[in-house]
Amino acid sequence: MYSMQNQHKTRVELSADALGHNIDAFNSILSGAKMMAVVKSNAYGHGLVETAKIAEKKGVAWFGVDNVDEGLALRRSGIKKPILILGYTLNSRLRDCVDNGLSFMAYNKETVKALGALKLKPLGAHPSKDKKAAYVHLKIETGTTRQGTAGKELVDLAKSLQKISGVIIEGASTHYANIEDTTDSSYAELQLQRFQENLENLKKIGIDPPWKHTACSAAAILYPETYFNLARVGIAMYGLWPSKETQAVAKREKRLIELRPALTWKTVIAQIKSVKKNTPVSYGLTEKVTRNAKLAVLPVGYWDGYDRRGLSQVGQVLVHGRRCKVVGRICMNMCVIDVTDVPRVKVEDEVVLLGKQGKECISAEDVAAKIGTINYEVVTRINPLLPRIVI
Ligand SMILES: *Cc1c(COP(=O)(O)O)cnc(C)c1O
């Protein structure tokens, strides 16, 4: 039952059912707004192309990536839906965006200048997605103090974009700074108000982009007034709550949805050995077993994304549905666990590093608490070179 036949000693399994369930959950609360599946950073560790193909079948309208190369990887895999690059796009890659129909964020005048230098053909009266154009989303600074621009600078930027042939202002967006970390929505409300003021300013110069979007997962779960016509959903699509606070407010406001974690990170046992009480284990001899023990060597380490600083000596994994502790230091490609209490354990038995096995579960939140970070970082850090297997 706990042995697995496969070609990869360590792998990440992606549940198409769980992902599909979470997407359906959003489609049912978005009240007509469309969903952008945020698949940046290798789909938060879940596998970029694997995730996007499932999401496309589920009918998501947009994909959000961090950079041109992720967008190109999606295009190469046959994804035809609109793709928005959420992070910074180098001026030298704007041509790639135009050639591959990748929409991108604009907030710098240098971007406007580089777009002018592309000398794109005028689009005529009826631009369509088949014509090569630069599809721009204005990024509006409303208080996150990150990417974006606002006020007169935004209006000037939009005006100069309007003058460049082949440029379409397709969207306007902003991003909230303080939704996940609080149960108080006042700063988000202030940002939303500033967003609306900036939209008004744009309207005055005749710019009313067809796509307006502000919501991330937490906003999409909690605040329908942030939807406009598109919500950018990342973490919750993967079945993880943006934070405890988001979950608490959802409960309070009767907006809880059921999220199913889609990722299971697995490895196998490489060796089993019995050692005497007080035997030191792994580099630096940082821990000695406190009893006569049975140890298992796992072929997984910090290269794979298994945190050395936070999980050496204290990490837990599942073997035969039981929690087993990491013993000693985590190495580059290996670590050691205590399997004394697991009967009939054998070489190549399945080990779960993250996710469910039997009745037990190691959640991304458990690991995050141990290593002093958030669930986002736990899944995103899993080495992208490990195979992603859709189940
Ligand atoms: C990553 C990202 C999102 C998704 O945020 P989640 O909290 O994972 O839903 C949305 N918008 C922007 C601009 C992002 O960078």
PDB file of C-alpha atoms and ligand atoms in Angstrom, residues 38 40 44 86 105 139 146 175 180 215-218 232-236 242 376, ligand 1:
ATOM      1  CA  VAL A  38      -2.043  33.030 -11.243  1.00  0.00           C
ATOM      2  CA  LYS A  40       3.731  32.482 -11.699  1.00  0.00           C
ATOM      3  CA  TYR A  44       3.538  28.213  -6.776  1.00  0.00           C
ATOM      4  CA  LEU A  86       2.468  40.510 -13.570  1.00  0.00           C
ATOM      5  CA  MET A 105       2.125  45.781 -16.983  1.00  0.00           C
ATOM      6  CA  LYS A 139      -0.455  49.292 -12.959  1.00  0.00           C
ATOM      7  CA  ARG A 146       5.641  48.504  -5.052  1.00  0.00           C
ATOM      8  CA  HIS A 175      -2.693  45.116  -5.776  1.00  0.00           C
ATOM      9  CA  GLU A 180      -3.816  38.711   4.290  1.00  0.00           C
ATOM     10  CA  ALA A 215      -8.457  41.118  -6.283  1.00  0.00           C
ATOM     11  CA  CYS A 216      -5.975  38.446  -5.163  1.00  0.00           C
ATOM     12  CA  SER A 217      -7.201  35.251  -3.422  1.00  0.00           C
ATOM     13  CA  ALA A 218      -7.976  36.899  -0.088  1.00  0.00           C
ATOM     14  CA  ARG A 232      -6.331  37.192  -9.942  1.00  0.00           C
ATOM     15  CA  VAL A 233      -6.396  34.009  -7.887  1.00  0.00           C
ATOM     16  CA  GLY A 234      -3.156  32.335  -6.815  1.00  0.00           C
ATOM     17  CA  ILE A 235      -2.691  30.585  -3.475  1.00  0.00           C
ATOM     18  CA  ALA A 236      -6.325  29.620  -2.923  1.00  0.00           C
ATOM     19  CA  PRO A 242      -3.854  33.041   2.145  1.00  0.00           C
ATOM     20  CA  TYR A 376       3.276  30.480  -0.079  1.00  0.00           C
TER      21      TYR A 376
HETATM   22  C1  LIG B   1       0.889  36.810  -6.953  1.00  0.00           C
HETATM   23  C2  LIG B   1      -0.104  37.813  -7.271  1.00  0.00           C
HETATM   24  C3  LIG B   1      -1.470  37.559  -7.114  1.00  0.00           C
HETATM   25  C4  LIG B   1      -1.996  36.292  -6.476  1.00  0.00           C
HETATM   26  O1  LIG B   1      -2.009  36.436  -5.074  1.00  0.00           O
HETATM   27  P1  LIG B   1      -2.600  35.276  -4.156  1.00  0.00           P
HETATM   28  O2  LIG B   1      -2.571  35.857  -2.791  1.00  0.00           O
HETATM   29  O3  LIG B   1      -1.670  34.118  -4.306  1.00  0.00           O
HETATM   30  O4  LIG B   1      -3.948  34.976  -4.670  1.00  0.00           O
HETATM   31  C5  LIG B   1      -2.359  38.506  -7.552  1.00  0.00           C
HETATM   32  N1  LIG B   1      -1.930  39.663  -8.102  1.00  0.00           N
HETATM   33  C6  LIG B   1      -0.626  39.950  -8.247  1.00  0.00           C
HETATM   34  C7  LIG B   1      -0.228  41.238  -8.862  1.00  0.00           C
HETATM   35  C8  LIG B   1       0.328  39.048  -7.831  1.00  0.00           C
HETATM   36  O5  LIG B   1       1.620  39.344  -7.979  1.00  0.00           O
END
